[in-house]
Short mmCIF file of C-alpha atoms and ligand atoms in Angstrom, two decimals:
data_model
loop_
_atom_site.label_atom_id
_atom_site.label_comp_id
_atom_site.label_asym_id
_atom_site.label_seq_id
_atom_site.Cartn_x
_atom_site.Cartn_y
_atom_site.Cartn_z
CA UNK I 1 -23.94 -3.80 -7.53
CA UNK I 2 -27.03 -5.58 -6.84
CA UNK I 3 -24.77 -8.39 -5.68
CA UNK I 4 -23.26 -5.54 -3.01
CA UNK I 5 -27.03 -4.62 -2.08
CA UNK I 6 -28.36 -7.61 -1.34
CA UNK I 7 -25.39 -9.17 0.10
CA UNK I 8 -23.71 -6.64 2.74
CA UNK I 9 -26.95 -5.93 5.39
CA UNK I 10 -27.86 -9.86 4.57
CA UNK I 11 -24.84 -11.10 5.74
CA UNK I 12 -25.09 -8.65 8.98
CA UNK I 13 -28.86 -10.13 9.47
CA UNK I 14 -28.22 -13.61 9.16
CA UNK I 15 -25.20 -13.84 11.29
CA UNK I 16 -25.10 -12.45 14.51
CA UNK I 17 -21.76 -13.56 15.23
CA UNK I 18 -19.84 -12.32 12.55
CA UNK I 19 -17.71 -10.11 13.53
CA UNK I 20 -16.50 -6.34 11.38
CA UNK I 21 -13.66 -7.74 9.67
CA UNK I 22 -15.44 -10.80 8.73
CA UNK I 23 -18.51 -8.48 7.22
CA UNK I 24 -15.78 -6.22 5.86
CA UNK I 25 -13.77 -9.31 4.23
CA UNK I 26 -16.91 -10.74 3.02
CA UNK I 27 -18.27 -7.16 1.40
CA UNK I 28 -14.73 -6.85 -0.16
CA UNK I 29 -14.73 -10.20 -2.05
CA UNK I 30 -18.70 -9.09 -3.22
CA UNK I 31 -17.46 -5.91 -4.38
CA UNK I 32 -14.88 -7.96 -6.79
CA UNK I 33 -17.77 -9.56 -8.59
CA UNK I 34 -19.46 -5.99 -8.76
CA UNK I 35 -20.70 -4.70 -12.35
CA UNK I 36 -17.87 -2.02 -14.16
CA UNK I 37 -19.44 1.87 -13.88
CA UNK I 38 -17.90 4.47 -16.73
CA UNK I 39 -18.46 7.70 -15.56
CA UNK I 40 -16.54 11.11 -17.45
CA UNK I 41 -15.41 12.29 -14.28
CA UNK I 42 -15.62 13.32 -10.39
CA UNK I 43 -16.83 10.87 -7.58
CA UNK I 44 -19.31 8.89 -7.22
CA UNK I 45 -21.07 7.74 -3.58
CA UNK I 46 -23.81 5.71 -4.41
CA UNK I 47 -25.29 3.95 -1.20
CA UNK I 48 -26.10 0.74 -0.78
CA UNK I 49 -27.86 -0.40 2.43
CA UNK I 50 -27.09 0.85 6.03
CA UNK I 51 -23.90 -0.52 5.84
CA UNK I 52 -21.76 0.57 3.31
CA UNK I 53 -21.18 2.38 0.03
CA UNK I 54 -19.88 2.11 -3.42
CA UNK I 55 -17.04 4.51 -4.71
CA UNK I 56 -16.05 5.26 -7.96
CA UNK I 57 -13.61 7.34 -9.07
CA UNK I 58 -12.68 8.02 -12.93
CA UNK I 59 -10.24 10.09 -15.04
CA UNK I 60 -9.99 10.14 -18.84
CA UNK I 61 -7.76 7.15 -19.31
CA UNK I 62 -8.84 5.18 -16.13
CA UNK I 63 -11.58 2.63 -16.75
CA UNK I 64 -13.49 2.68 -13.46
CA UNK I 65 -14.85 -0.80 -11.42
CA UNK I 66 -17.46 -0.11 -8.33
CA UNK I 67 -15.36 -0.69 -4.80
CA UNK I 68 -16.60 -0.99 -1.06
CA UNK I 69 -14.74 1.53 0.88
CA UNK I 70 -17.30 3.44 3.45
CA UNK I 71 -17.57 0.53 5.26
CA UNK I 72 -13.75 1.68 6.67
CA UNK I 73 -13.34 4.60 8.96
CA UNK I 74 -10.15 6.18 8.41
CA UNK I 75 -9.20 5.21 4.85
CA UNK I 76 -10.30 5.10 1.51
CA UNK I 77 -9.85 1.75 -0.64
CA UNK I 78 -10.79 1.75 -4.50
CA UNK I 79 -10.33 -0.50 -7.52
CA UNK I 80 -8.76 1.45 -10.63
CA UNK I 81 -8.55 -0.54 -13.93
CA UNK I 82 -6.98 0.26 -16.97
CA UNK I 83 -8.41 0.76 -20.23
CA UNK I 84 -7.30 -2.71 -21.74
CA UNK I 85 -7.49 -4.34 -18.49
CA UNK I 86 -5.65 -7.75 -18.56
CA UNK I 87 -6.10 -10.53 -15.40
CA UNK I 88 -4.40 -8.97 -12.71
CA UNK I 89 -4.42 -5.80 -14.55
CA UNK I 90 -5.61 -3.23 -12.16
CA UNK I 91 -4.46 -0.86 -8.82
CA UNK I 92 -5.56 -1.24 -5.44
CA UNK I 93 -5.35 2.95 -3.81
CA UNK I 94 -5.93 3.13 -0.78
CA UNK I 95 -6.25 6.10 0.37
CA UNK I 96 -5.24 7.63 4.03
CA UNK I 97 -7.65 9.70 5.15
CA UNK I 98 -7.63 10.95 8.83
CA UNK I 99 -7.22 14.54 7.99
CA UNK I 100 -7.79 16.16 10.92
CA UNK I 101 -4.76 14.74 12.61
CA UNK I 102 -2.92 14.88 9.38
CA UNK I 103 -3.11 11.27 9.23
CA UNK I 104 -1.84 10.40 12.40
CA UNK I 105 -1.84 6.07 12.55
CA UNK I 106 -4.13 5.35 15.06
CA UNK I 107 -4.62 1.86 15.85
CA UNK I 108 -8.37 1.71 14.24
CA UNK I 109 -6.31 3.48 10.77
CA UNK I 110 -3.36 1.03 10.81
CA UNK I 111 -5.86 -1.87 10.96
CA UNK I 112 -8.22 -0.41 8.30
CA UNK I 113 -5.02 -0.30 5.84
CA UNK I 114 -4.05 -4.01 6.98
CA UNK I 115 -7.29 -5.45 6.16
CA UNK I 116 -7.49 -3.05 2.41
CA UNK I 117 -3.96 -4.38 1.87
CA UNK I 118 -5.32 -7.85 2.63
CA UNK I 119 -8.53 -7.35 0.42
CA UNK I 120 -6.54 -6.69 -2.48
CA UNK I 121 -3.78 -9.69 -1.93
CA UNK I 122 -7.13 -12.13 -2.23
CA UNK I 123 -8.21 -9.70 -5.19
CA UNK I 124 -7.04 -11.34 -8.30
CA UNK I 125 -8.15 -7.58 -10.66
CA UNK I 126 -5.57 -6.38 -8.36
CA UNK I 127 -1.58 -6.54 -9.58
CA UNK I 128 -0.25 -4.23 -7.31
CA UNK I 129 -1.43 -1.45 -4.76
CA UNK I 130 -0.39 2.22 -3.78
CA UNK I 131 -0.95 3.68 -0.73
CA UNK I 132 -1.40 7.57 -0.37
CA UNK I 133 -2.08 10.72 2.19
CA UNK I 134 -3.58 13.72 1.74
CA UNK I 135 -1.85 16.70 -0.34
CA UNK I 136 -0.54 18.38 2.93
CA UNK I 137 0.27 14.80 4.51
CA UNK I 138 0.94 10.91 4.03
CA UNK I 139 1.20 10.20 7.77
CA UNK I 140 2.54 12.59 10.58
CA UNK I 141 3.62 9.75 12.66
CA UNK I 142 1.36 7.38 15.17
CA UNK I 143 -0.82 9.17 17.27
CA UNK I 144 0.57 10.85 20.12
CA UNK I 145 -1.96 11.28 21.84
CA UNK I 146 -3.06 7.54 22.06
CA UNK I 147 0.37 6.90 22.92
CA UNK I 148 0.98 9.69 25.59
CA UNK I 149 0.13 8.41 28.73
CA UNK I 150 0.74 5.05 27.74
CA UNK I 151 3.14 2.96 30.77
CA UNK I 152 6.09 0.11 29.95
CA UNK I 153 4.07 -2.95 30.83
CA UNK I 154 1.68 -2.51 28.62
CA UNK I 155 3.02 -1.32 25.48
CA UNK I 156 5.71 -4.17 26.36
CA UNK I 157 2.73 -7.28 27.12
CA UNK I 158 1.06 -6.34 23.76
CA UNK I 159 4.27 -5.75 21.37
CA UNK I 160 2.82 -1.99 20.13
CA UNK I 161 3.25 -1.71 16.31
CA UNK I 162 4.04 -5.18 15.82
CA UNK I 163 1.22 -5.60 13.66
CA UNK I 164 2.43 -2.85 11.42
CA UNK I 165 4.47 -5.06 9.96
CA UNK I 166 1.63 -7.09 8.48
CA UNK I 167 1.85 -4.84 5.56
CA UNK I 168 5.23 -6.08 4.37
CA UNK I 169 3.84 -9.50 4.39
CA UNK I 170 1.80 -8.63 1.07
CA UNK I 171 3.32 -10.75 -2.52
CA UNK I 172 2.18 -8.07 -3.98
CA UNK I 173 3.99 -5.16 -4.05
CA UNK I 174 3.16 -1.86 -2.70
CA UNK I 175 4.26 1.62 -4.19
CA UNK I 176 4.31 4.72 -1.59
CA UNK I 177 2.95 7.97 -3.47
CA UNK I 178 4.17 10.98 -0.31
CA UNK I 179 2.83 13.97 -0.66
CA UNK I 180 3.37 16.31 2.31
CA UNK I 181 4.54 15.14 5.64
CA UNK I 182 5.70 11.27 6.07
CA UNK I 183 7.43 11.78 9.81
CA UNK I 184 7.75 9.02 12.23
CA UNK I 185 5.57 6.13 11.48
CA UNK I 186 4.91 7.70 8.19
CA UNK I 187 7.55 7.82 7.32
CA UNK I 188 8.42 4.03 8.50
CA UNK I 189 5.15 3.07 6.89
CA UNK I 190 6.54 4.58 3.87
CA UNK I 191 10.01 2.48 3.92
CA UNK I 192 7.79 -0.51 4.43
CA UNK I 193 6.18 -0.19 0.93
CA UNK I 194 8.26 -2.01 -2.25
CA UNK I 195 8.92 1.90 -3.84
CA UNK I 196 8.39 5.21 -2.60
CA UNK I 197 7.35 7.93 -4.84
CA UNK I 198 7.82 11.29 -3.40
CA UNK I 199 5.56 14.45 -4.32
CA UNK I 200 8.04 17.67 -5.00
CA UNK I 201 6.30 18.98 -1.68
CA UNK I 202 7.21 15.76 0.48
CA UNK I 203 9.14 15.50 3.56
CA UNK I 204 10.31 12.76 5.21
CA UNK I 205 11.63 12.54 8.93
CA UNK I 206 11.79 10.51 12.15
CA UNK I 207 10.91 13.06 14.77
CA UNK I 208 10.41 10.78 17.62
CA UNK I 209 13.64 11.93 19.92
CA UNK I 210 11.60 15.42 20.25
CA UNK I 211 9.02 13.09 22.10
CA UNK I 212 11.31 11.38 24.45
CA UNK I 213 11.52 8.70 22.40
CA UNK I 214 13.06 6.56 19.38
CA UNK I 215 11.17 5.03 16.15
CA UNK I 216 9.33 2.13 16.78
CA UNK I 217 8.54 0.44 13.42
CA UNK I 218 11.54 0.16 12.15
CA UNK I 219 12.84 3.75 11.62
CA UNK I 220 16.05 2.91 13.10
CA UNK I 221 16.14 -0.06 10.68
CA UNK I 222 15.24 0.42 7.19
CA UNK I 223 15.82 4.02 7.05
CA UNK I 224 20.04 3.14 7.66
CA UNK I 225 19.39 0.66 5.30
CA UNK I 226 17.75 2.91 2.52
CA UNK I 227 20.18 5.62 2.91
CA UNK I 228 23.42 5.12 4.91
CA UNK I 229 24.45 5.28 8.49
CA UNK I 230 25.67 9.08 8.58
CA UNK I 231 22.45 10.01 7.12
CA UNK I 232 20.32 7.77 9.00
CA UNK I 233 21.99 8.77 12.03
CA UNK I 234 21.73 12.65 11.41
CA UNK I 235 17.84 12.38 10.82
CA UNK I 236 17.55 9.99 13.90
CA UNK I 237 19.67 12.04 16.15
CA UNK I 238 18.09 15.36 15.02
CA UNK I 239 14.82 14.84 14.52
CA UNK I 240 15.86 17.13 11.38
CA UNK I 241 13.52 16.22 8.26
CA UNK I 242 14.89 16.12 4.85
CA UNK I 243 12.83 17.44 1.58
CA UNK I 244 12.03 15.29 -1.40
CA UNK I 245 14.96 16.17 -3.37
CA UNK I 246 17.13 15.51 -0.73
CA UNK I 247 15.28 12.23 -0.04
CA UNK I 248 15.90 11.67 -3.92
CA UNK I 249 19.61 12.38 -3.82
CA UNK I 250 19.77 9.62 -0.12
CA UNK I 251 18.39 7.16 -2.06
CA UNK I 252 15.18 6.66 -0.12
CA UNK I 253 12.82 7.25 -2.60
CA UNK I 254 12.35 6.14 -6.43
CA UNK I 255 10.87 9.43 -8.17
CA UNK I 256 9.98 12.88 -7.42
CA UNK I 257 6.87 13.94 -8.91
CA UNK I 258 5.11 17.39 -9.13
CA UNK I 259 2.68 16.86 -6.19
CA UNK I 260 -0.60 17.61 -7.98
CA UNK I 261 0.33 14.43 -10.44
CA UNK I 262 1.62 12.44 -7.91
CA UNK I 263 -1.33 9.76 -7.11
CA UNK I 264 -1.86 9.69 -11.01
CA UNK I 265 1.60 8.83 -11.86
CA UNK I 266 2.04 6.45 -9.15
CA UNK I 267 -1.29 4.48 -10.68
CA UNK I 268 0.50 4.55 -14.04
CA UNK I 269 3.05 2.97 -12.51
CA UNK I 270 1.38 0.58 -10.72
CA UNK I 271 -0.57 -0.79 -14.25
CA UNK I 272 2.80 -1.02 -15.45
CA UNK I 273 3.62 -3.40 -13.07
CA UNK I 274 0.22 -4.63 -12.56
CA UNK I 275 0.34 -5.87 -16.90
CA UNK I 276 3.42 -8.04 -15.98
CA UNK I 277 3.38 -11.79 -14.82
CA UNK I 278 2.15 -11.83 -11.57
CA UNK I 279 4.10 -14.93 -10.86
CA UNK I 280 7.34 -12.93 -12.08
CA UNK I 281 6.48 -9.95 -10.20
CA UNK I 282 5.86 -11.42 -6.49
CA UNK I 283 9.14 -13.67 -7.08
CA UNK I 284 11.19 -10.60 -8.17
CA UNK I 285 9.84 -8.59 -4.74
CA UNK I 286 10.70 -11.68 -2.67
CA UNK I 287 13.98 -11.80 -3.92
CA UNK I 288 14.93 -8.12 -3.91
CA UNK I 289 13.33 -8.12 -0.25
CA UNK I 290 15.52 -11.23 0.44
CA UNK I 291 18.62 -9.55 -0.05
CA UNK I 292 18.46 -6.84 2.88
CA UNK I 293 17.91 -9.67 5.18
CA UNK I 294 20.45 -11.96 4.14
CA UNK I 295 24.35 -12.76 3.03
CA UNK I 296 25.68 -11.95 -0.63
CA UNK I 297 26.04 -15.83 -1.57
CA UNK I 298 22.54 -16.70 0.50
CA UNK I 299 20.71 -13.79 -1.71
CA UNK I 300 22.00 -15.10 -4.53
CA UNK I 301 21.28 -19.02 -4.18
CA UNK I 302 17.91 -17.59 -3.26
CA UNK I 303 17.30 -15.59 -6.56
CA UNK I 304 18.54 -18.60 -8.43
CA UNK I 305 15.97 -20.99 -7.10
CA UNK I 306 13.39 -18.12 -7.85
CA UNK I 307 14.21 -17.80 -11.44
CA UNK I 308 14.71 -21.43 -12.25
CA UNK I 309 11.07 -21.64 -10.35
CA UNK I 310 9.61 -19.54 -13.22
CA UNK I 311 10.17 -22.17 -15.84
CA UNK I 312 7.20 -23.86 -13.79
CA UNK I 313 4.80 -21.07 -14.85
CA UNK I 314 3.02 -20.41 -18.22
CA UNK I 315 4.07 -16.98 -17.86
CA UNK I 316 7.71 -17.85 -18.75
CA UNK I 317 6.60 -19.99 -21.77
CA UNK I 318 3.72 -16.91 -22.62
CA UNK I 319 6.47 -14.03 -22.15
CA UNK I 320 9.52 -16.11 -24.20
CA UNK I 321 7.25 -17.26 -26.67
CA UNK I 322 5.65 -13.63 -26.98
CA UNK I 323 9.02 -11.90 -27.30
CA UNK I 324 9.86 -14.50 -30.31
CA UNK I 325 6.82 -13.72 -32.11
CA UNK I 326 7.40 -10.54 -32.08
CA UNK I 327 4.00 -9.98 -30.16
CA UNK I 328 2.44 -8.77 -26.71
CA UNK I 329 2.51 -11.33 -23.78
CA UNK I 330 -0.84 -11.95 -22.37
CA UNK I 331 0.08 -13.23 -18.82
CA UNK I 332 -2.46 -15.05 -17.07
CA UNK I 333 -0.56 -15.06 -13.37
CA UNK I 334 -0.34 -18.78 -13.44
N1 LIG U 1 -0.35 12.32 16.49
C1 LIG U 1 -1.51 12.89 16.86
N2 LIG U 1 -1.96 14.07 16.35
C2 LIG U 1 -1.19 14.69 15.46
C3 LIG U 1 0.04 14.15 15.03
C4 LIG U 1 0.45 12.90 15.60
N3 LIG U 1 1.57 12.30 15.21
N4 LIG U 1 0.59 15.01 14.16
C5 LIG U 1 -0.27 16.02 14.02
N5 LIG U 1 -1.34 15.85 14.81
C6 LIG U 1 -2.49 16.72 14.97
C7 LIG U 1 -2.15 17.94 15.78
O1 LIG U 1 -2.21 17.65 17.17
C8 LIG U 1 -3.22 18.91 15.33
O2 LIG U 1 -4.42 18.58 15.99
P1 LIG U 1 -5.36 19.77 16.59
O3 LIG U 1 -5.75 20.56 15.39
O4 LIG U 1 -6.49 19.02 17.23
O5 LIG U 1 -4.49 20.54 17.53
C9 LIG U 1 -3.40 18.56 13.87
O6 LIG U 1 -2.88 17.25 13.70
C10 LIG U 1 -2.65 19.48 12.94
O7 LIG U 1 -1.29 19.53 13.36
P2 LIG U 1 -0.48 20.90 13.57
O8 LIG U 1 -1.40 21.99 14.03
O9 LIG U 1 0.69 20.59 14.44
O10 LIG U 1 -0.06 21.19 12.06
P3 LIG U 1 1.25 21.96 11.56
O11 LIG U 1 1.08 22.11 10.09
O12 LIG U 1 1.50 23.18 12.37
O13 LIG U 1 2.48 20.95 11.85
C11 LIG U 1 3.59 18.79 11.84
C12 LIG U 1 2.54 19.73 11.16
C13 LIG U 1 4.96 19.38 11.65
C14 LIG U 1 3.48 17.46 11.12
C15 LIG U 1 3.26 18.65 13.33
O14 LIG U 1 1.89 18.33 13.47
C16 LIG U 1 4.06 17.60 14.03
O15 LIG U 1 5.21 17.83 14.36
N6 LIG U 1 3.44 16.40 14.29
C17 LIG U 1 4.07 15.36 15.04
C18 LIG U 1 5.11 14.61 14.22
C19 LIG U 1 5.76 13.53 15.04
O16 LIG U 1 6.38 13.80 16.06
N7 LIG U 1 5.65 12.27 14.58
C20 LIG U 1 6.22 11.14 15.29
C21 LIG U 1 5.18 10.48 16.14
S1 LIG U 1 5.85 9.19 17.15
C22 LIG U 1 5.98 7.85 16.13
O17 LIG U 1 5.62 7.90 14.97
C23 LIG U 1 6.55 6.60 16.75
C24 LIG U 1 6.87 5.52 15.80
O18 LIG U 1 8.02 5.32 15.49
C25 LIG U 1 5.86 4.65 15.26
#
């Protein structure tokens, strides 16, 4: 923490130039070196400078490590660790949190969540990340009212949502805990995460051809992908939303989950496969993510190459090795 104090409104004095994301970036990587806080419960804002806070969070089985997040507007980013916390052993949640416009993407939001997804790619406590809404939403779709008036040329000259896709670029992968409303680009930033977890109060829906319009981030893409043309088509066509069960029984998500242990199953989760080899576990996302872009025999060749790749790692030789002596792999992600 003293680390964080010192460092954050020092690096904003003695550079002029730098810009937010750089301060952000730099803060982030600080905050990774930060002391572990055990608390017995609730939140935790302590301040630290003009610039930005420390959060931390704690339940009874969830060993708690101090985490810049004020320094974002429209999200919340934290570091949860597990008890016996391993290399690579913890979960990045980030946290959506525009709730006045029940999470509506803005730009500034979407490029919060690109540069907390990026913060916890370079964070090596970090083996996987889920991204969350609010009880009542995940995301109800980019903002319509920064969109609205909005004319051809320029929505055209600078590619609009393009950078959405930045997410998907992450190795490491990304669970979706919905809760609530995930319609238009919620729900498309949903499909964009590795597995979706749905709340039992969820509801998922691309709304857009009420507005005049059709999704934008790949709505039309992944969602006929994830769950069949008929269905894809109904939900497109309609603007009709389906519930989570329904989502459940299409295919498009993993789980449903009683909402108020949604976020706290979907961390469990994510330790689970947080405590495997990260070298195994960014290879077996490539490959799965390989195959909805690619032929039968292509896919395959490609998840051949992968696993012979993994006799290159100590993981392999930990993990066989491990299972032989009839003992626990430690994995050290190399
Ligand atoms: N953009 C901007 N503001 C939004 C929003 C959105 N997508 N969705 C909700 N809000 C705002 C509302 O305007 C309202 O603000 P005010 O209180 O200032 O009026 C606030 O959030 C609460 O919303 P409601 O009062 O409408 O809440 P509700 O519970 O009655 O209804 C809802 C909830 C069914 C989600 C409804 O808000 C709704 O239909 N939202 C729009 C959903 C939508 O069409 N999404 C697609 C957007 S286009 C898109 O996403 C394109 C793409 O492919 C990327």
């Amino acid at each position: 923490m003293f680390a964080v104090r010192q460092a954050a409104p020092l690096l904003a004095r003695t550079n002029a130039r730098i810009t937010p994301i750089a301060l952000k970036a730099c803060a982030a990587s600080i905050s990774a070196a930060a002391p572990t806080h055990r608390i017995d419960g609730g939140i935790t804002n302590l301040a630290c400078g003009n610039d930005c806070k420390i959060r931390t969070l704690s339940n009874h089985s969830i060993r708690t490590m101090a985490t810049l997040s004020a320094s974002y507007d429209h999200i919340l980013a934290e570091k949860r660790m597990p008890e016996t916390s391993a290399k690579g052993g913890g979960v990045g949640l980030i946290t959506l949190h525009r709730p006045k416009a029940l999470n509506a993407l803005c730009d500034a939001l979407f490029e919060d969540l690109i540069h907390a997804v990026n913060a916890f790619e370079e964070d090596e406590d970090v083996g996987c990340v889920v991204i969350t809404g609010s009880p009542k939403a995940f995301a109800a779709g980019a903002d319509i009212s920064e969109m609205s008036t909005q004319e051809f040329a320029n929505v055209y000259k600078k590619n609009m949502f393009t950078q959405w896709a930045d997410i998907t670029k992450a190795s490491k992968p990304i669970i979706a805990a919905v809760n609530g409303f995930a319609l238009g680009g919620g729900c498309e930033l949903a499909m964009m995460c590795d597995i979706i977890l749905a709340g039992s109060n969820a509801q998922f829906g691309q709304p857009e051809i009420n507005l005049g319009v059709i999704p934008g981030a790949g709505g039309t893409q992944r969602l006929i992908r994830a769950v069949g043309k008929s269905k894809a088509m109904e939900m497109v066509l309609t603007g009709n939303r389906i519930n989570a069960e329904e989502a459940f029984a299409a295919g498009l998500v993993a789980k449903v989950i009683d909402s108020d242990h949604l976020v706290e199953e979907a961390i469990k989760m994510g330790f689970t496969i947080a405590e495997k080899s990260g070298m195994a576990v960014r290879m077996a996302k490539e490959a799965v993510n390989v195959a909805e872009e690619t032929s039968l025999a292509e896919g395959l060749r490609f998840e051949r190459r992968m696993f012979h790749a993994l006799f290159a790692t100590k993981d392999q030789k930990e993990g066989m090795s491990a299972f032989l002596e009839k003992r626990k792999p430690e994995f050290t992600n190399e």
